[in-house]
Amino acid sequence: MTGTPAGNTPGNTPENTTAHPGHRVLDGTARARDLRAGVQAEAAALTLLGVPPTLAVVVATDDEGAGWYVRSVSGAARRLGVACEVVDLGASAAPELIEATLARLSSDDRVHGILLQTPLPDGARVEQLAASIVPEKDVDGANPLSAGRLAAGLPAYPPATAAAVLDLLDHHGVEPAGRTAVVVGRSPAVGRPTAQLLLQRDATVQICHRHTKDLAAHTRTADILVVAVGRAGLIRAEHVADGAVVVDVGTNTASDGSLVGDVDAADVARRPGALTPVPGGVGPVTTALLLTHTVRSARAQV
Ligand code: NAD
């Protein structure tokens, strides 16, 4: 399924484009609602059994975006009957304190899931510190052991965002097996694990990153294109083949303060194919899956 590259002609701005009749928007909100309903039912059942599911979130930053995400996760958790304990260590927390906190939560029987929020203070590396989260409670797949197990095709919690990409594809009936998938971004939290999950599902996978030359030449080969970079407008119509399914993981703040992805949605909508929206695509499914992993971890302890 390769497409004809569109020319990057001046004037290809969202304002003067109209959506192609064969373009679909792959919404994530309905799927997130279903997942949240499942979490709520399971949380109620576990609480009746005397095991109230509990997520601990360790924060060592005053980053605004991180604060917003933590409030959104803890709010969703509480609404669904999952206890959420936010442990705020302050933006200048020493790596040793973060490590000791993760180790304490790992051995606390009341806690079933642990999330280490990023960014971390200078000098602290998530790959090192997350090794202190026991894999059974590593509901966001941050421990390198979880990443290794994922790469080896063994059971592990994948990072919730990577799991959300696959979940959304499944929800909309997009089968990865035998398709060409291109993932733009190679971070341990998003790009790499997404590529691993696509590989596990028998896609032929290519990973692009900041050193990739001629990005469009690669992305245009994709039947499934996942973009996780953090640069608004990086992907335009000329990067996308006709008929491709594009999953936009990026979250960026536009100049007017609105949330936008990495994909120029109006421009890409000129092509036949499909695109997940921002907001309302990967984001709500990610939060719902983080809580799904937490109740699964609690169930394993019943
Ligand atoms: P990151 O900064 O750790 O990684 C960015 C990746 O993009 C790197 O691998 C880098 O090599 C690559 N990159 C940078 N410039 C590029 C370019 N010009 N061309 C190709 N590749 C390039 O970021 P991250 O943590 O992986 O997050 C990526 C985006 O996803 C961010 O916008 C983040 O906010 C968003 N995000 C969304 C969710 C969600 O639930 N929707 C969850 C996590 C992250």
Coordinates of C-alpha atoms and ligand atoms in Angstrom, one line a residue:
M1 CA 0.0 0.0 0.0
T2 CA 2.3 2.8 -1.2
G3 CA 0.9 6.1 -2.1
T4 CA 1.7 8.9 -4.5
P5 CA 3.6 11.5 -2.7
A6 CA 1.9 14.8 -2.7
G7 CA 4.0 17.8 -3.7
N8 CA 5.0 20.2 -0.9
T9 CA 3.5 23.2 -2.8
P10 CA 3.3 26.6 -1.2
G11 CA -0.2 27.2 0.1
N12 CA -0.7 23.6 1.4
T13 CA -2.0 25.1 4.6
P14 CA -4.8 23.6 6.7
E15 CA -7.0 26.7 5.9
N16 CA -7.2 26.0 2.2
T17 CA -7.6 22.2 2.4
T18 CA -10.7 20.1 2.6
A19 CA -10.9 16.5 4.0
H20 CA -10.9 13.7 1.4
P21 CA -14.1 11.7 1.4
G22 CA -12.1 8.5 2.1
H23 CA -10.4 10.0 5.2
R24 CA -11.5 8.6 8.6
V25 CA -10.9 9.9 12.1
L26 CA -10.1 7.1 14.6
D27 CA -11.5 8.4 17.8
G28 CA -10.2 7.1 21.2
T29 CA -12.8 8.5 23.5
A30 CA -15.4 5.7 23.1
R31 CA -12.7 3.0 23.6
A32 CA -11.4 4.8 26.7
R33 CA -14.9 5.0 28.1
D34 CA -15.3 1.2 27.7
L35 CA -11.9 0.6 29.3
R36 CA -12.8 2.9 32.2
A37 CA -16.1 1.0 32.8
G38 CA -14.0 -2.2 33.0
V39 CA -11.6 -0.6 35.5
Q40 CA -14.5 0.6 37.6
A41 CA -16.3 -2.8 37.8
E42 CA -13.0 -4.6 38.6
A43 CA -12.0 -2.0 41.2
A44 CA -15.4 -2.4 42.9
A45 CA -15.0 -6.2 42.9
L46 CA -11.5 -6.0 44.3
T47 CA -12.5 -3.6 47.0
L48 CA -15.2 -6.0 48.1
L49 CA -12.6 -8.7 48.3
G50 CA -10.5 -6.4 50.6
V51 CA -7.9 -5.5 48.0
P52 CA -8.7 -1.9 47.1
P53 CA -6.5 -1.3 44.0
T54 CA -3.9 1.4 44.6
L55 CA -1.6 3.3 42.2
A56 CA 1.3 5.3 43.5
V57 CA 2.7 8.1 41.4
V58 CA 6.2 9.4 42.2
V59 CA 6.8 13.0 41.1
A60 CA 10.1 14.9 41.2
T61 CA 9.4 17.8 38.9
D62 CA 7.5 21.1 38.7
D63 CA 7.1 20.7 34.9
E64 CA 3.6 22.0 34.0
G65 CA 2.7 19.2 31.5
A66 CA 3.8 16.5 34.0
G67 CA 1.6 18.2 36.7
W68 CA -1.3 18.2 34.3
Y69 CA -0.9 14.5 33.5
V70 CA -0.6 13.5 37.2
R71 CA -3.7 15.4 38.1
S72 CA -5.6 13.8 35.2
V73 CA -4.4 10.3 36.1
S74 CA -5.2 10.7 39.8
G75 CA -8.6 12.3 39.1
A76 CA -9.5 9.4 36.7
A77 CA -8.3 6.8 39.2
R78 CA -10.4 8.2 42.1
R79 CA -13.5 8.5 39.9
L80 CA -13.2 4.8 39.1
G81 CA -12.5 3.6 42.6
V82 CA -8.8 3.2 42.3
A83 CA -6.9 4.8 45.1
C84 CA -4.1 7.1 43.9
E85 CA -1.3 8.1 46.2
V86 CA 0.8 11.0 44.7
V87 CA 4.3 11.1 46.4
D88 CA 5.7 14.5 45.5
L89 CA 9.4 14.6 46.3
G90 CA 10.1 18.1 44.9
A91 CA 11.9 19.1 41.8
S92 CA 15.4 19.0 43.4
A93 CA 15.0 15.4 44.9
A94 CA 18.2 13.4 44.9
P95 CA 18.3 10.2 42.8
E96 CA 18.9 8.2 46.0
L97 CA 15.6 9.6 47.5
I98 CA 13.7 8.7 44.4
E99 CA 15.2 5.2 44.3
A100 CA 14.5 4.6 48.0
T101 CA 10.9 5.8 47.6
L102 CA 10.3 3.4 44.6
A103 CA 11.8 0.6 46.7
R104 CA 9.6 1.4 49.6
L105 CA 6.5 1.4 47.4
S106 CA 7.6 -1.8 45.7
S107 CA 7.5 -3.6 49.1
D108 CA 4.3 -2.0 50.3
D109 CA 1.5 -4.6 50.0
R110 CA -1.1 -1.9 49.8
V111 CA 0.3 -0.6 46.5
H112 CA -0.3 -2.5 43.2
G113 CA 1.0 -0.1 40.6
I114 CA 3.9 2.4 40.5
L115 CA 4.3 5.2 38.0
L116 CA 7.6 7.2 38.0
Q117 CA 6.6 10.5 36.4
T118 CA 9.1 12.2 34.0
P119 CA 10.9 14.5 33.6
L120 CA 13.3 13.8 36.5
P121 CA 15.7 16.2 38.1
D122 CA 19.1 16.7 36.4
G123 CA 21.4 13.8 37.0
A124 CA 18.6 11.3 37.5
R125 CA 18.0 8.7 34.8
V126 CA 14.6 7.0 34.5
E127 CA 16.2 3.8 33.2
Q128 CA 18.3 3.5 36.3
L129 CA 15.8 4.6 38.9
A130 CA 12.9 2.6 37.4
A131 CA 14.9 -0.6 38.1
S132 CA 13.8 -0.1 41.7
I133 CA 10.1 -0.7 40.7
V134 CA 9.3 -4.5 41.0
P135 CA 8.2 -5.8 37.6
E136 CA 4.8 -7.0 39.1
K137 CA 4.0 -3.3 39.9
D138 CA 5.6 -1.8 36.9
V139 CA 2.3 -0.8 35.3
D140 CA 3.9 1.7 32.9
G141 CA 6.7 -0.7 31.8
A142 CA 9.5 1.7 32.9
N143 CA 11.9 -0.9 34.5
P144 CA 14.5 -2.1 31.9
L145 CA 13.5 -5.6 32.9
S146 CA 10.0 -5.0 31.6
A147 CA 11.5 -3.6 28.4
G148 CA 13.8 -6.6 28.0
R149 CA 10.9 -9.0 28.6
L150 CA 8.8 -7.1 26.0
A151 CA 11.7 -7.3 23.5
A152 CA 12.0 -11.1 24.2
G153 CA 8.3 -11.6 23.7
L154 CA 7.7 -12.5 27.3
P155 CA 4.8 -11.3 29.5
A156 CA 5.4 -7.8 30.9
Y157 CA 3.4 -4.6 31.3
P158 CA 4.2 -2.5 28.2
P159 CA 4.3 1.3 28.7
A160 CA 0.7 2.4 28.7
T161 CA 1.1 4.7 25.7
A162 CA 2.6 1.9 23.5
A163 CA -0.2 -0.4 24.6
A164 CA -2.7 2.4 23.7
V165 CA -1.5 2.6 20.2
L166 CA -2.1 -1.2 19.6
D167 CA -5.4 -1.0 21.5
L168 CA -6.7 1.8 19.3
L169 CA -5.6 -0.1 16.1
D170 CA -7.4 -3.2 17.4
H171 CA -10.5 -1.2 18.4
H172 CA -10.8 0.2 14.8
G173 CA -10.1 -3.1 13.2
V174 CA -6.7 -2.3 11.8
E175 CA -4.7 -5.6 11.8
P176 CA -0.9 -5.1 12.0
A177 CA 0.1 -8.6 10.8
G178 CA 1.8 -8.4 7.4
R179 CA 1.5 -4.6 7.2
T180 CA 4.4 -2.2 6.9
A181 CA 4.7 -0.1 10.1
V182 CA 6.9 2.9 10.5
V183 CA 7.3 4.4 14.0
V184 CA 8.8 7.9 14.2
G185 CA 10.5 8.4 17.6
R186 CA 12.6 5.9 19.5
S187 CA 12.2 6.9 23.1
P188 CA 12.2 4.0 25.7
A189 CA 8.8 5.2 26.9
V190 CA 7.0 5.4 23.6
G191 CA 8.7 4.8 20.2
R192 CA 10.7 1.6 21.0
P193 CA 8.0 -0.3 22.9
T194 CA 5.4 0.6 20.3
A195 CA 7.8 -0.8 17.6
Q196 CA 8.2 -4.0 19.8
L197 CA 4.5 -4.5 20.1
L198 CA 3.9 -4.0 16.4
L199 CA 6.7 -6.6 15.7
Q200 CA 5.0 -9.0 18.1
R201 CA 1.8 -8.5 16.1
D202 CA 3.7 -9.5 12.9
A203 CA 4.1 -6.1 11.3
T204 CA 7.2 -5.3 9.4
V205 CA 8.6 -2.5 11.4
Q206 CA 10.9 0.4 10.8
I207 CA 11.9 3.0 13.4
C208 CA 12.8 6.6 12.4
H209 CA 14.4 9.2 14.7
R210 CA 16.1 12.6 14.7
H211 CA 19.0 11.3 12.6
T212 CA 16.9 9.7 9.9
K213 CA 17.6 11.3 6.5
D214 CA 14.7 12.0 4.3
L215 CA 12.0 11.2 6.8
A216 CA 9.2 11.3 4.2
A217 CA 10.8 8.6 2.0
H218 CA 10.5 6.3 5.0
T219 CA 7.1 7.3 6.3
R220 CA 5.5 7.1 2.8
T221 CA 6.2 3.3 2.9
A222 CA 4.0 2.9 5.9
D223 CA 0.6 1.2 6.0
I224 CA 0.6 2.1 9.7
L225 CA 2.5 5.2 10.7
V226 CA 2.9 6.0 14.4
V227 CA 4.3 9.4 15.2
A228 CA 5.8 10.1 18.7
V229 CA 8.2 13.0 18.5
G230 CA 6.8 16.1 20.2
R231 CA 7.0 18.5 17.2
A232 CA 3.7 20.1 16.0
G233 CA 3.3 19.9 12.3
L234 CA 6.2 17.4 11.7
I235 CA 4.0 15.1 9.6
R236 CA 2.1 16.5 6.6
A237 CA 0.3 15.0 3.7
E238 CA 3.5 14.5 1.7
H239 CA 4.8 12.1 4.5
V240 CA 1.7 9.9 4.2
A241 CA 0.7 7.2 1.7
D242 CA -2.8 7.0 0.4
G243 CA -4.8 4.7 2.6
A244 CA -2.3 4.7 5.5
V245 CA -3.5 4.6 9.1
V246 CA -1.7 7.3 11.1
V247 CA -1.5 7.2 14.9
D248 CA -0.6 10.6 16.4
V249 CA 1.0 10.2 19.8
G250 CA 2.5 13.6 20.0
T251 CA 1.2 16.3 22.4
N252 CA 2.2 19.9 21.9
T253 CA 0.9 23.2 22.9
A254 CA 0.0 25.4 20.0
S255 CA 0.5 29.2 20.0
D256 CA -3.1 29.7 20.9
G257 CA -2.7 27.4 23.9
S258 CA -4.6 24.4 22.4
L259 CA -3.3 20.8 22.5
V260 CA -2.1 19.6 19.1
G261 CA -0.3 16.4 17.9
D262 CA 2.7 15.9 15.7
V263 CA 0.6 15.5 12.6
D264 CA -0.8 18.4 10.6
A265 CA -4.3 16.9 10.8
A266 CA -6.0 19.2 8.3
D267 CA -3.3 18.6 5.7
V268 CA -3.2 14.8 6.2
A269 CA -7.0 14.7 5.9
R270 CA -6.6 15.6 2.3
R271 CA -5.5 12.0 1.7
P272 CA -7.7 8.9 1.9
G273 CA -6.7 7.0 5.0
A274 CA -7.2 7.4 8.7
L275 CA -5.8 9.5 11.6
T276 CA -6.2 9.4 15.4
P277 CA -7.1 12.9 16.7
V278 CA -5.3 15.0 19.3
P279 CA -6.9 15.5 21.7
G280 CA -9.3 12.5 21.9
G281 CA -7.1 9.8 20.4
V282 CA -4.2 8.0 22.1
G283 CA -4.3 10.1 25.3
P284 CA -7.5 9.0 26.9
V285 CA -6.8 5.3 26.0
T286 CA -3.3 5.6 27.7
T287 CA -4.7 6.8 31.0
A288 CA -7.4 4.1 30.9
L289 CA -4.8 1.4 30.2
L290 CA -2.5 2.5 33.0
L291 CA -5.5 2.0 35.4
T292 CA -6.3 -1.3 33.6
H293 CA -2.8 -2.5 34.3
T294 CA -3.2 -1.4 38.0
V295 CA -6.4 -3.4 38.6
R296 CA -4.8 -6.4 36.8
S297 CA -1.8 -6.2 39.2
A298 CA -4.2 -6.0 42.2
R299 CA -6.2 -9.0 40.9
A300 CA -2.9 -11.0 40.7
Q301 CA -2.5 -10.4 44.5
V302 CA -5.9 -11.7 45.4
Ligands
NAD1 P1 11.2 12.0 23.6 O1 11.7 13.5 23.5 O2 11.8 11.1 24.6 O3 11.6 11.3 22.2 C1 11.3 12.0 21.0 C2 11.8 11.1 19.8 O4 11.6 11.8 18.6 C3 13.3 10.8 19.9 O5 13.5 9.4 19.7 C4 13.9 11.6 18.7 O6 15.0 10.9 18.1 C5 12.8 11.7 17.8 N1 12.8 12.9 16.9 C6 13.1 14.2 17.3 N2 13.1 15.0 16.3 C7 12.8 14.3 15.2 C8 12.6 14.6 13.8 N3 12.7 15.8 13.3 N4 12.3 13.5 13.0 C9 12.2 12.3 13.4 N5 12.3 11.9 14.7 C10 12.6 12.9 15.6 O7 9.7 12.1 23.6 P2 8.6 10.9 24.1 O8 8.6 10.8 25.5 O9 8.8 9.7 23.3 O10 7.2 11.6 23.6 C11 7.0 11.9 22.2 C12 5.7 12.7 22.1 O11 4.6 11.9 22.6 C13 5.7 13.9 23.0 O12 4.9 14.9 22.3 C14 4.9 13.5 24.2 O13 4.3 14.6 24.9 C15 3.9 12.6 23.6 N6 3.4 11.6 24.6 C16 2.0 11.4 24.5 C17 1.5 10.4 25.3 C18 0.0 10.2 25.2 O14 -0.6 9.4 26.0 N7 -0.7 10.7 24.2 C19 2.2 9.7 26.3 C20 3.6 9.9 26.3 C21 4.2 10.8 25.4

